[in-house]
Amino acid sequence: QVQLVESGGGVVQPGRSLRLSCAASGFIFHSYGMHWVRQAPGTGLEWVAVIVYDGSNKYYRDSVKGRFTISRDNSKNTLYLQMNSLRPEDTGVYYCAKDWGPADTRPENWGQGALVTVSS
Amino acid sequence: SYELTQPPSVSVSPGQTARITCSGDALPKKYASWYQQKSGQAPVLVIYEDSKRPSGIPERFSGSSSGTMATLTISGAQVEDEADYYCYSTDSSATRFGGGTKLTVL
């Protein structure tokens, strides 16, 4: 079965960087698009970024463009989110999610999330 | 920018039909999906392409879309259906999730 395990969360000061990883198993990783979705405490879901199956196309929400980079290593079945210039409003649980197909259709399966806290 | 609007809350008694709406200008051209998120858990896809149900999702969950509004219907809502529900529609860089609707079944 599909398994997605996020890691790399923690407490970081504003302006600093953090890299999240998502280890995937139970499906053919290189055949699917992958998403990052976050959720600030007590609020709704917020889509962050998507990368298509081969990494050739990436899309970001406006508020993270230029600061966050989504990438993938298909040889390691791993998705990444490099987060730079972090702000307090980036605080939340970050979920990785497998897309329905190879590109950018919809998140289908979700991990359990990694908590990122941006605070001085 | 593109937005999806949902009511903040819906409340029904067990066995009643719950309807949660999602409005957005692009919905006539884009499919809507629906996610259920129970407290402390990751979201689960319950409807995709407006009205299709993934395997394992109970038949009481259904979806429809007309014009600028998509609707999630839970026929005969159960206590275990109490959760937050989010609509989703693909857009390259804009907000993709609705604000969420808290469904109370009591």
PDB file of C-alpha atoms in Angstrom:
ATOM      1  CA  GLN A   1       0.000   0.000   0.000  1.00  0.00           C
ATOM      2  CA  VAL A   2       1.036   3.606  -0.505  1.00  0.00           C
ATOM      3  CA  GLN A   3       3.184   4.916   2.306  1.00  0.00           C
ATOM      4  CA  LEU A   4       4.497   8.468   2.620  1.00  0.00           C
ATOM      5  CA  VAL A   5       6.690   9.458   5.551  1.00  0.00           C
ATOM      6  CA  GLU A   6       7.707  13.069   6.085  1.00  0.00           C
ATOM      7  CA  SER A   7      10.775  14.088   8.051  1.00  0.00           C
ATOM      8  CA  GLY A   8      12.898  17.162   8.698  1.00  0.00           C
ATOM      9  CA  GLY A   9      10.422  19.292  10.589  1.00  0.00           C
ATOM     10  CA  GLY A  10      11.338  21.274  13.685  1.00  0.00           C
ATOM     11  CA  VAL A  11      11.706  24.699  15.215  1.00  0.00           C
ATOM     12  CA  VAL A  12      13.573  27.314  13.192  1.00  0.00           C
ATOM     13  CA  GLN A  13      14.127  31.047  13.550  1.00  0.00           C
ATOM     14  CA  PRO A  14      12.630  33.506  11.064  1.00  0.00           C
ATOM     15  CA  GLY A  15      14.860  34.005   8.044  1.00  0.00           C
ATOM     16  CA  ARG A  16      16.506  30.610   8.372  1.00  0.00           C
ATOM     17  CA  SER A  17      16.161  27.516   6.173  1.00  0.00           C
ATOM     18  CA  LEU A  18      14.800  24.005   6.545  1.00  0.00           C
ATOM     19  CA  ARG A  19      14.513  21.026   4.209  1.00  0.00           C
ATOM     20  CA  LEU A  20      11.678  18.554   4.419  1.00  0.00           C
ATOM     21  CA  SER A  21      11.887  15.055   2.988  1.00  0.00           C
ATOM     22  CA  CYS A  22       9.155  12.594   2.102  1.00  0.00           C
ATOM     23  CA  ALA A  23      10.082   8.928   1.704  1.00  0.00           C
ATOM     24  CA  ALA A  24       7.683   7.094  -0.589  1.00  0.00           C
ATOM     25  CA  SER A  25       6.952   3.390  -0.900  1.00  0.00           C
ATOM     26  CA  GLY A  26       4.244   1.047  -2.111  1.00  0.00           C
ATOM     27  CA  PHE A  27       3.898   2.572  -5.590  1.00  0.00           C
ATOM     28  CA  ILE A  28       6.012   3.432  -8.650  1.00  0.00           C
ATOM     29  CA  PHE A  29       7.290   6.772  -7.417  1.00  0.00           C
ATOM     30  CA  HIS A  30       8.719   8.001 -10.730  1.00  0.00           C
ATOM     31  CA  SER A  31       5.296   7.643 -12.400  1.00  0.00           C
ATOM     32  CA  TYR A  32       3.410  10.125 -10.231  1.00  0.00           C
ATOM     33  CA  GLY A  33       3.278  13.811  -9.538  1.00  0.00           C
ATOM     34  CA  MET A  34       3.811  14.837  -5.921  1.00  0.00           C
ATOM     35  CA  HIS A  35       2.446  17.696  -3.803  1.00  0.00           C
ATOM     36  CA  TRP A  36       3.246  19.540  -0.607  1.00  0.00           C
ATOM     37  CA  VAL A  37       0.251  20.834   1.347  1.00  0.00           C
ATOM     38  CA  ARG A  38       0.424  22.649   4.693  1.00  0.00           C
ATOM     39  CA  GLN A  39      -1.940  23.444   7.518  1.00  0.00           C
ATOM     40  CA  ALA A  40      -1.356  26.177  10.071  1.00  0.00           C
ATOM     41  CA  PRO A  41      -2.613  25.405  13.592  1.00  0.00           C
ATOM     42  CA  GLY A  42      -6.403  25.511  13.747  1.00  0.00           C
ATOM     43  CA  THR A  43      -6.803  26.542  10.110  1.00  0.00           C
ATOM     44  CA  GLY A  44      -7.548  24.966   6.759  1.00  0.00           C
ATOM     45  CA  LEU A  45      -5.487  23.175   4.149  1.00  0.00           C
ATOM     46  CA  GLU A  46      -3.186  25.267   2.000  1.00  0.00           C
ATOM     47  CA  TRP A  47      -1.652  23.878  -1.158  1.00  0.00           C
ATOM     48  CA  VAL A  48       2.059  24.740  -1.401  1.00  0.00           C
ATOM     49  CA  ALA A  49       3.651  23.163  -4.476  1.00  0.00           C
ATOM     50  CA  VAL A  50       3.519  20.332  -6.998  1.00  0.00           C
ATOM     51  CA  ILE A  51       6.155  18.587  -9.121  1.00  0.00           C
ATOM     52  CA  VAL A  52       5.325  16.348 -12.063  1.00  0.00           C
ATOM     53  CA  TYR A  53       6.596  12.772 -12.358  1.00  0.00           C
ATOM     54  CA  ASP A  54       9.972  13.568 -13.957  1.00  0.00           C
ATOM     55  CA  GLY A  55      10.594  16.904 -12.274  1.00  0.00           C
ATOM     56  CA  SER A  56      10.238  18.846 -15.510  1.00  0.00           C
ATOM     57  CA  ASN A  57       7.446  21.088 -14.262  1.00  0.00           C
ATOM     58  CA  LYS A  58       6.874  22.629 -10.856  1.00  0.00           C
ATOM     59  CA  TYR A  59       4.201  25.009  -9.594  1.00  0.00           C
ATOM     60  CA  TYR A  60       4.054  27.013  -6.363  1.00  0.00           C
ATOM     61  CA  ARG A  61       1.552  29.089  -4.461  1.00  0.00           C
ATOM     62  CA  ASP A  62       2.317  32.776  -4.815  1.00  0.00           C
ATOM     63  CA  SER A  63       3.368  33.332  -1.184  1.00  0.00           C
ATOM     64  CA  VAL A  64       6.245  30.821  -1.385  1.00  0.00           C
ATOM     65  CA  LYS A  65       7.546  31.548  -4.881  1.00  0.00           C
ATOM     66  CA  GLY A  66      11.231  32.423  -4.782  1.00  0.00           C
ATOM     67  CA  ARG A  67      11.604  31.049  -1.234  1.00  0.00           C
ATOM     68  CA  PHE A  68      10.585  27.378  -1.489  1.00  0.00           C
ATOM     69  CA  THR A  69      11.847  24.768  -3.952  1.00  0.00           C
ATOM     70  CA  ILE A  70      10.198  21.431  -4.567  1.00  0.00           C
ATOM     71  CA  SER A  71      12.359  18.647  -5.962  1.00  0.00           C
ATOM     72  CA  ARG A  72      12.499  14.888  -6.196  1.00  0.00           C
ATOM     73  CA  ASP A  73      15.075  12.115  -6.466  1.00  0.00           C
ATOM     74  CA  ASN A  74      13.403   9.269  -8.330  1.00  0.00           C
ATOM     75  CA  SER A  75      16.380   6.984  -7.677  1.00  0.00           C
ATOM     76  CA  LYS A  76      15.733   7.350  -3.952  1.00  0.00           C
ATOM     77  CA  ASN A  77      11.906   7.491  -4.063  1.00  0.00           C
ATOM     78  CA  THR A  78      12.093  10.748  -2.150  1.00  0.00           C
ATOM     79  CA  LEU A  79      10.384  14.135  -2.421  1.00  0.00           C
ATOM     80  CA  TYR A  80      11.903  17.300  -0.957  1.00  0.00           C
ATOM     81  CA  LEU A  81      10.856  20.796  -0.010  1.00  0.00           C
ATOM     82  CA  GLN A  82      13.663  23.285   0.518  1.00  0.00           C
ATOM     83  CA  MET A  83      12.320  26.221   2.513  1.00  0.00           C
ATOM     84  CA  ASN A  84      14.416  29.398   2.693  1.00  0.00           C
ATOM     85  CA  SER A  85      13.772  32.791   4.265  1.00  0.00           C
ATOM     86  CA  LEU A  86      11.177  31.255   6.542  1.00  0.00           C
ATOM     87  CA  ARG A  87       8.489  33.436   8.087  1.00  0.00           C
ATOM     88  CA  PRO A  88       6.266  32.896  11.126  1.00  0.00           C
ATOM     89  CA  GLU A  89       3.306  32.470   8.784  1.00  0.00           C
ATOM     90  CA  ASP A  90       5.016  29.381   7.306  1.00  0.00           C
ATOM     91  CA  THR A  91       4.371  27.576  10.588  1.00  0.00           C
ATOM     92  CA  GLY A  92       2.232  24.475  10.275  1.00  0.00           C
ATOM     93  CA  VAL A  93       2.028  20.788   9.518  1.00  0.00           C
ATOM     94  CA  TYR A  94       3.447  19.993   6.090  1.00  0.00           C
ATOM     95  CA  TYR A  95       1.966  17.014   4.279  1.00  0.00           C
ATOM     96  CA  CYS A  96       3.385  15.342   1.211  1.00  0.00           C
ATOM     97  CA  ALA A  97       0.822  13.766  -1.078  1.00  0.00           C
ATOM     98  CA  LYS A  98       0.926  11.524  -4.120  1.00  0.00           C
ATOM     99  CA  ASP A  99      -0.964  12.804  -7.146  1.00  0.00           C
ATOM    100  CA  TRP A 100      -3.657  10.794  -8.922  1.00  0.00           C
ATOM    101  CA  GLY A 101      -1.510  10.677 -12.058  1.00  0.00           C
ATOM    102  CA  PRO A 102       1.851  11.633 -13.519  1.00  0.00           C
ATOM    103  CA  ALA A 103       1.259  15.359 -13.661  1.00  0.00           C
ATOM    104  CA  ASP A 104      -0.865  17.773 -11.616  1.00  0.00           C
ATOM    105  CA  THR A 105      -4.370  16.412 -11.142  1.00  0.00           C
ATOM    106  CA  ARG A 106      -5.205  16.163  -7.437  1.00  0.00           C
ATOM    107  CA  PRO A 107      -3.601  14.863  -4.233  1.00  0.00           C
ATOM    108  CA  GLU A 108      -4.684  11.279  -3.673  1.00  0.00           C
ATOM    109  CA  ASN A 109      -2.715   9.667  -0.827  1.00  0.00           C
ATOM    110  CA  TRP A 110      -1.279  11.664   2.060  1.00  0.00           C
ATOM    111  CA  GLY A 111       1.465  11.250   4.622  1.00  0.00           C
ATOM    112  CA  GLN A 112       0.946  11.989   8.301  1.00  0.00           C
ATOM    113  CA  GLY A 113       2.736  15.319   8.152  1.00  0.00           C
ATOM    114  CA  ALA A 114       5.769  17.052   9.639  1.00  0.00           C
ATOM    115  CA  LEU A 115       5.448  20.035  11.969  1.00  0.00           C
ATOM    116  CA  VAL A 116       7.408  23.172  11.121  1.00  0.00           C
ATOM    117  CA  THR A 117       7.500  25.981  13.673  1.00  0.00           C
ATOM    118  CA  VAL A 118       9.024  29.313  12.693  1.00  0.00           C
ATOM    119  CA  SER A 119       9.661  31.324  15.815  1.00  0.00           C
ATOM    120  CA  SER A 120      12.357  33.355  17.481  1.00  0.00           C
TER     121      SER A 120
ATOM    122  CA  SER B   1      -6.951  35.403  -7.739  1.00  0.00           C
ATOM    123  CA  TYR B   2      -9.004  32.247  -8.037  1.00  0.00           C
ATOM    124  CA  GLU B   3     -10.882  31.303  -4.854  1.00  0.00           C
ATOM    125  CA  LEU B   4     -13.150  28.534  -3.670  1.00  0.00           C
ATOM    126  CA  THR B   5     -15.812  29.476  -1.123  1.00  0.00           C
ATOM    127  CA  GLN B   6     -17.379  27.058   1.365  1.00  0.00           C
ATOM    128  CA  PRO B   7     -19.751  27.623   4.297  1.00  0.00           C
ATOM    129  CA  PRO B   8     -17.833  27.491   7.594  1.00  0.00           C
ATOM    130  CA  SER B   9     -20.166  24.973   9.170  1.00  0.00           C
ATOM    131  CA  VAL B  10     -23.025  22.572   8.493  1.00  0.00           C
ATOM    132  CA  SER B  11     -24.943  20.682  11.147  1.00  0.00           C
ATOM    133  CA  VAL B  12     -27.290  17.707  10.748  1.00  0.00           C
ATOM    134  CA  SER B  13     -28.786  14.979  12.896  1.00  0.00           C
ATOM    135  CA  PRO B  14     -27.722  11.355  12.349  1.00  0.00           C
ATOM    136  CA  GLY B  15     -29.529   9.858   9.372  1.00  0.00           C
ATOM    137  CA  GLN B  16     -30.196  13.200   7.732  1.00  0.00           C
ATOM    138  CA  THR B  17     -28.680  14.387   4.475  1.00  0.00           C
ATOM    139  CA  ALA B  18     -25.785  16.820   4.690  1.00  0.00           C
ATOM    140  CA  ARG B  19     -24.930  19.060   1.760  1.00  0.00           C
ATOM    141  CA  ILE B  20     -21.732  21.064   1.592  1.00  0.00           C
ATOM    142  CA  THR B  21     -21.254  23.554  -1.202  1.00  0.00           C
ATOM    143  CA  CYS B  22     -18.183  24.981  -2.896  1.00  0.00           C
ATOM    144  CA  SER B  23     -18.400  27.929  -5.252  1.00  0.00           C
ATOM    145  CA  GLY B  24     -15.770  29.172  -7.656  1.00  0.00           C
ATOM    146  CA  ASP B  25     -15.717  30.938 -10.995  1.00  0.00           C
ATOM    147  CA  ALA B  26     -13.535  28.299 -12.636  1.00  0.00           C
ATOM    148  CA  LEU B  27     -15.660  25.308 -11.609  1.00  0.00           C
ATOM    149  CA  PRO B  28     -17.535  25.233 -14.932  1.00  0.00           C
ATOM    150  CA  LYS B  29     -14.167  24.420 -16.533  1.00  0.00           C
ATOM    151  CA  LYS B  30     -12.393  22.551 -13.732  1.00  0.00           C
ATOM    152  CA  TYR B  31     -13.194  19.373 -11.825  1.00  0.00           C
ATOM    153  CA  ALA B  32     -13.782  19.549  -8.082  1.00  0.00           C
ATOM    154  CA  SER B  33     -12.478  17.047  -5.562  1.00  0.00           C
ATOM    155  CA  TRP B  34     -13.481  16.683  -1.915  1.00  0.00           C
ATOM    156  CA  TYR B  35     -11.389  15.727   1.103  1.00  0.00           C
ATOM    157  CA  GLN B  36     -12.447  14.640   4.566  1.00  0.00           C
ATOM    158  CA  GLN B  37     -10.186  15.468   7.499  1.00  0.00           C
ATOM    159  CA  LYS B  38     -10.979  14.116  10.927  1.00  0.00           C
ATOM    160  CA  SER B  39      -9.434  15.696  13.984  1.00  0.00           C
ATOM    161  CA  GLY B  40      -5.692  15.027  14.217  1.00  0.00           C
ATOM    162  CA  GLN B  41      -5.588  12.992  11.011  1.00  0.00           C
ATOM    163  CA  ALA B  42      -4.396  13.481   7.457  1.00  0.00           C
ATOM    164  CA  PRO B  43      -7.004  14.276   4.790  1.00  0.00           C
ATOM    165  CA  VAL B  44      -8.716  11.521   2.825  1.00  0.00           C
ATOM    166  CA  LEU B  45     -10.013  11.884  -0.745  1.00  0.00           C
ATOM    167  CA  VAL B  46     -13.754  11.114  -0.800  1.00  0.00           C
ATOM    168  CA  ILE B  47     -14.860  12.474  -4.214  1.00  0.00           C
ATOM    169  CA  TYR B  48     -12.933  13.293  -7.383  1.00  0.00           C
ATOM    170  CA  GLU B  49     -13.842  14.618 -10.844  1.00  0.00           C
ATOM    171  CA  ASP B  50     -16.989  16.196  -9.359  1.00  0.00           C
ATOM    172  CA  SER B  51     -18.851  12.944  -8.690  1.00  0.00           C
ATOM    173  CA  LYS B  52     -16.592   9.882  -8.666  1.00  0.00           C
ATOM    174  CA  ARG B  53     -15.977   7.953  -5.475  1.00  0.00           C
ATOM    175  CA  PRO B  54     -12.608   6.269  -4.735  1.00  0.00           C
ATOM    176  CA  SER B  55     -12.689   2.638  -3.731  1.00  0.00           C
ATOM    177  CA  GLY B  56     -13.380   2.172  -0.058  1.00  0.00           C
ATOM    178  CA  ILE B  57     -15.471   5.334   0.316  1.00  0.00           C
ATOM    179  CA  PRO B  58     -19.046   4.578   1.472  1.00  0.00           C
ATOM    180  CA  GLU B  59     -21.830   4.996  -1.083  1.00  0.00           C
ATOM    181  CA  ARG B  60     -23.515   7.617   1.099  1.00  0.00           C
ATOM    182  CA  PHE B  61     -20.890  10.067  -0.163  1.00  0.00           C
ATOM    183  CA  SER B  62     -21.744  11.616  -3.528  1.00  0.00           C
ATOM    184  CA  GLY B  63     -20.830  14.707  -5.471  1.00  0.00           C
ATOM    185  CA  SER B  64     -22.246  16.910  -8.159  1.00  0.00           C
ATOM    186  CA  SER B  65     -21.392  20.116  -9.956  1.00  0.00           C
ATOM    187  CA  SER B  66     -23.425  22.679 -11.834  1.00  0.00           C
ATOM    188  CA  GLY B  67     -22.168  25.994 -13.106  1.00  0.00           C
ATOM    189  CA  THR B  68     -19.983  27.675 -10.521  1.00  0.00           C
ATOM    190  CA  MET B  69     -20.992  25.396  -7.654  1.00  0.00           C
ATOM    191  CA  ALA B  70     -19.915  21.913  -6.612  1.00  0.00           C
ATOM    192  CA  THR B  71     -21.765  20.027  -3.904  1.00  0.00           C
ATOM    193  CA  LEU B  72     -20.773  17.184  -1.606  1.00  0.00           C
ATOM    194  CA  THR B  73     -23.763  15.214  -0.361  1.00  0.00           C
ATOM    195  CA  ILE B  74     -23.705  12.750   2.511  1.00  0.00           C
ATOM    196  CA  SER B  75     -26.945  10.791   2.470  1.00  0.00           C
ATOM    197  CA  GLY B  76     -27.828   9.424   5.875  1.00  0.00           C
ATOM    198  CA  ALA B  77     -24.930  11.069   7.670  1.00  0.00           C
ATOM    199  CA  GLN B  78     -23.344   9.039  10.463  1.00  0.00           C
ATOM    200  CA  VAL B  79     -21.691  10.254  13.633  1.00  0.00           C
ATOM    201  CA  GLU B  80     -18.356   9.053  12.233  1.00  0.00           C
ATOM    202  CA  ASP B  81     -18.758  11.469   9.286  1.00  0.00           C
ATOM    203  CA  GLU B  82     -18.191  14.405  11.617  1.00  0.00           C
ATOM    204  CA  ALA B  83     -15.100  16.087  10.204  1.00  0.00           C
ATOM    205  CA  ASP B  84     -13.801  19.041   8.225  1.00  0.00           C
ATOM    206  CA  TYR B  85     -14.447  18.861   4.494  1.00  0.00           C
ATOM    207  CA  TYR B  86     -12.454  20.705   1.847  1.00  0.00           C
ATOM    208  CA  CYS B  87     -13.123  21.172  -1.841  1.00  0.00           C
ATOM    209  CA  TYR B  88     -10.172  21.328  -4.217  1.00  0.00           C
ATOM    210  CA  SER B  89      -9.721  22.397  -7.802  1.00  0.00           C
ATOM    211  CA  THR B  90      -6.516  22.554  -9.800  1.00  0.00           C
ATOM    212  CA  ASP B  91      -5.027  25.899 -10.679  1.00  0.00           C
ATOM    213  CA  SER B  92      -1.370  26.370 -11.528  1.00  0.00           C
ATOM    214  CA  SER B  93      -0.479  28.784  -8.771  1.00  0.00           C
ATOM    215  CA  ALA B  94      -3.584  30.062  -7.027  1.00  0.00           C
ATOM    216  CA  THR B  95      -5.436  28.920  -3.937  1.00  0.00           C
ATOM    217  CA  ARG B  96      -6.616  25.389  -4.602  1.00  0.00           C
ATOM    218  CA  PHE B  97      -8.500  24.471  -1.461  1.00  0.00           C
ATOM    219  CA  GLY B  98     -11.702  25.952  -0.218  1.00  0.00           C
ATOM    220  CA  GLY B  99     -11.681  27.324   3.306  1.00  0.00           C
ATOM    221  CA  GLY B 100     -13.220  24.147   4.704  1.00  0.00           C
ATOM    222  CA  THR B 101     -16.576  23.245   6.235  1.00  0.00           C
ATOM    223  CA  LYS B 102     -16.946  21.740   9.664  1.00  0.00           C
ATOM    224  CA  LEU B 103     -19.665  19.090   9.568  1.00  0.00           C
ATOM    225  CA  THR B 104     -21.315  18.372  12.898  1.00  0.00           C
ATOM    226  CA  VAL B 105     -23.489  15.276  13.186  1.00  0.00           C
ATOM    227  CA  LEU B 106     -25.453  15.180  16.429  1.00  0.00           C
TER     228      LEU B 106
END
